[in-house]
PDB file of C-alpha atoms in Angstrom:
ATOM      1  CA  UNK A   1     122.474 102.350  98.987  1.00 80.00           C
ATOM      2  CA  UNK A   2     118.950 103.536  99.070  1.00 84.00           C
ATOM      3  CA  UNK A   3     116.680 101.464 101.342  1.00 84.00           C
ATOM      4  CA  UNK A   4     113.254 100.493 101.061  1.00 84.00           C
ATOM      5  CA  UNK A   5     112.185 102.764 103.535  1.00 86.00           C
ATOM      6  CA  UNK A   6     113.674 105.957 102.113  1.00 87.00           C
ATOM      7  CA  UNK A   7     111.821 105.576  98.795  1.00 85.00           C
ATOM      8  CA  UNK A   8     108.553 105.190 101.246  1.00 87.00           C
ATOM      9  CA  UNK A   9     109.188 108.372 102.554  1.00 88.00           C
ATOM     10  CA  UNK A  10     109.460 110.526  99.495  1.00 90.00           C
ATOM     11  CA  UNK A  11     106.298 111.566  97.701  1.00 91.00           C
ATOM     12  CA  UNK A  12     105.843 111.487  93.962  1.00 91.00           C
ATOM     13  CA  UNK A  13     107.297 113.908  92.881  1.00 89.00           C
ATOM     14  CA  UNK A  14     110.676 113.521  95.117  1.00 90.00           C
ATOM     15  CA  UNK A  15     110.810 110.661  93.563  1.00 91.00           C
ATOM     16  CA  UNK A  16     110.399 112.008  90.220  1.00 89.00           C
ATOM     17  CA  UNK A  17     113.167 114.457  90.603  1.00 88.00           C
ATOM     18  CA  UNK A  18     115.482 112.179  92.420  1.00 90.00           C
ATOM     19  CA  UNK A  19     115.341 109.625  89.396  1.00 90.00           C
ATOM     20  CA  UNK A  20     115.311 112.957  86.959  1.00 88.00           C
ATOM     21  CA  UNK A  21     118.515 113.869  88.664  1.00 87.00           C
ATOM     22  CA  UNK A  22     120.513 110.509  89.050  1.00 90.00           C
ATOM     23  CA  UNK A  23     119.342 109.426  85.307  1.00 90.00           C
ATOM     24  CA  UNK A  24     120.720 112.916  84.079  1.00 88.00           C
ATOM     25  CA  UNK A  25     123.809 112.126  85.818  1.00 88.00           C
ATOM     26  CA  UNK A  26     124.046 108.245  84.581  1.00 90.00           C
ATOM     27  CA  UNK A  27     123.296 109.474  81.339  1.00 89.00           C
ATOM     28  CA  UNK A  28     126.005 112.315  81.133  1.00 89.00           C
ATOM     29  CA  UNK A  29     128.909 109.606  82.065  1.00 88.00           C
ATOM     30  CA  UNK A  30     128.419 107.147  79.188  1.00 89.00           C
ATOM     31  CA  UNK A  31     128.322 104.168  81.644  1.00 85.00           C
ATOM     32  CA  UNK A  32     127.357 101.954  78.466  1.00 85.00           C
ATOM     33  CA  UNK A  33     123.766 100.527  80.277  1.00 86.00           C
ATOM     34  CA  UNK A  34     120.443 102.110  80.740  1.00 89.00           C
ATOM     35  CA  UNK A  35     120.003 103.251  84.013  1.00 90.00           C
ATOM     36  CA  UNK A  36     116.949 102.134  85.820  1.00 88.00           C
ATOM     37  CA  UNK A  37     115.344 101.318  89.291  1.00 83.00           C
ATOM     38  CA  UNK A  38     118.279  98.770  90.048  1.00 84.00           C
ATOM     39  CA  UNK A  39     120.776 101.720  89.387  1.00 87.00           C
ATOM     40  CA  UNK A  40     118.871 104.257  91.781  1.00 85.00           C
ATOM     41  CA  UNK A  41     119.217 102.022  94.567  1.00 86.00           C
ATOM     42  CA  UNK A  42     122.955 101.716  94.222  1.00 86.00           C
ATOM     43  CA  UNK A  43     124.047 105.168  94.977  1.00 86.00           C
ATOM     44  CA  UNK A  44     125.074 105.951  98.185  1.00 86.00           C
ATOM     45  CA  UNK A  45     123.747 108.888 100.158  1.00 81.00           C
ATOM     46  CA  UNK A  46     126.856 111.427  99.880  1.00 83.00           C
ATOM     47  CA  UNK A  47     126.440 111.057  96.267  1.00 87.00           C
ATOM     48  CA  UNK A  48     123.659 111.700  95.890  1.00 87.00           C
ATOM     49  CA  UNK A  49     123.645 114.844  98.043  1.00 85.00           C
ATOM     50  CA  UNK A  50     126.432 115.857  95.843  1.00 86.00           C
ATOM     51  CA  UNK A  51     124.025 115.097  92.558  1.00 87.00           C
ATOM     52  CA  UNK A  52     120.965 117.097  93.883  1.00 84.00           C
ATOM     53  CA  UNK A  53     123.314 119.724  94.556  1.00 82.00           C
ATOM     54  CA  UNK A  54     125.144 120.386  91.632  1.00 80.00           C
ATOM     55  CA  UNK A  55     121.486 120.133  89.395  1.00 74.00           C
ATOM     56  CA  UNK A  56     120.078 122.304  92.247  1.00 73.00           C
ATOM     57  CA  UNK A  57     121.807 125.472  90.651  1.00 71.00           C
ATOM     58  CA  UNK A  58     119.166 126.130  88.474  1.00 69.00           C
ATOM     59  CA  UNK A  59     116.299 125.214  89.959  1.00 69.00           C
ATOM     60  CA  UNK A  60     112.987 126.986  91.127  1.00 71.00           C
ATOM     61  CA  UNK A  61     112.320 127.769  95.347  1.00 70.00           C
ATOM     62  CA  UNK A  62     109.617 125.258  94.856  1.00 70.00           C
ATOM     63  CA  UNK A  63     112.323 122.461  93.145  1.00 72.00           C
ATOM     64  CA  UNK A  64     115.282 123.641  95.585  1.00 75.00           C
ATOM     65  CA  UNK A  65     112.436 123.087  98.122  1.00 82.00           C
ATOM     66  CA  UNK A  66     111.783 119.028  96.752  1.00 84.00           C
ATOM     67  CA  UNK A  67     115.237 118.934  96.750  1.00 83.00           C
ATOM     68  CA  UNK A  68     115.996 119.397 100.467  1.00 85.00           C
ATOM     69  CA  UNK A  69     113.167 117.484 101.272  1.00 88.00           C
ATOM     70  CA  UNK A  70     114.995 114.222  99.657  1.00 87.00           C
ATOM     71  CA  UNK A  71     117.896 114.917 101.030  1.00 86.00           C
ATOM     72  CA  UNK A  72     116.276 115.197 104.655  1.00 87.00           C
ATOM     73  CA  UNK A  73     114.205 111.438 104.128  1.00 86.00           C
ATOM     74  CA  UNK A  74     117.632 110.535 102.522  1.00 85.00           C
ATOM     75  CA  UNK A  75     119.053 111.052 105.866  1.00 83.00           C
ATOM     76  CA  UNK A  76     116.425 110.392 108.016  1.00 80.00           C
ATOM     77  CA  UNK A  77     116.172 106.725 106.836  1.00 66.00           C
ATOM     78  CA  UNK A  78     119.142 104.976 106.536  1.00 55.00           C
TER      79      UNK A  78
END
């Protein structure tokens, strides 16, 4: 689960893209509720990684770049 601290680390627009990319996700699976804050903080860490990179195929340096960065606080934070 994502802690406290881990959403401290990540700027605004990590943030951004990490609920861009888990919403996208939720969304694409049906899972019959609307997925919010509550639902961000329930994913673990290895799947997320495994989120960012399967959307990461079509990203821009600069989005591949926000991307990493996540992944590193992800990490760094648990």
């Amino acid at each position: 689960m994502i802690t406290d601290n881990q959403i401290k680390a990540m700027s605004e627009n990590e943030l951004a893209y990490l609920y861009y990319a888990l919403n996208t996700e939720w969304t694409s699976l049906n899972m019959g509720y609307d997925f919010d804050w509550y639902v961000l903080r329930s994913f673990k860490n290895n799947t997320i990684q495994n989120i960012l990179n399967k959307h990461s195929d079509n990203l821009t340096d600069e989005n591949k770049g926000i991307t990493m960065e996540i992944l590193k606080k992800l990490e760094a934070n648990i």
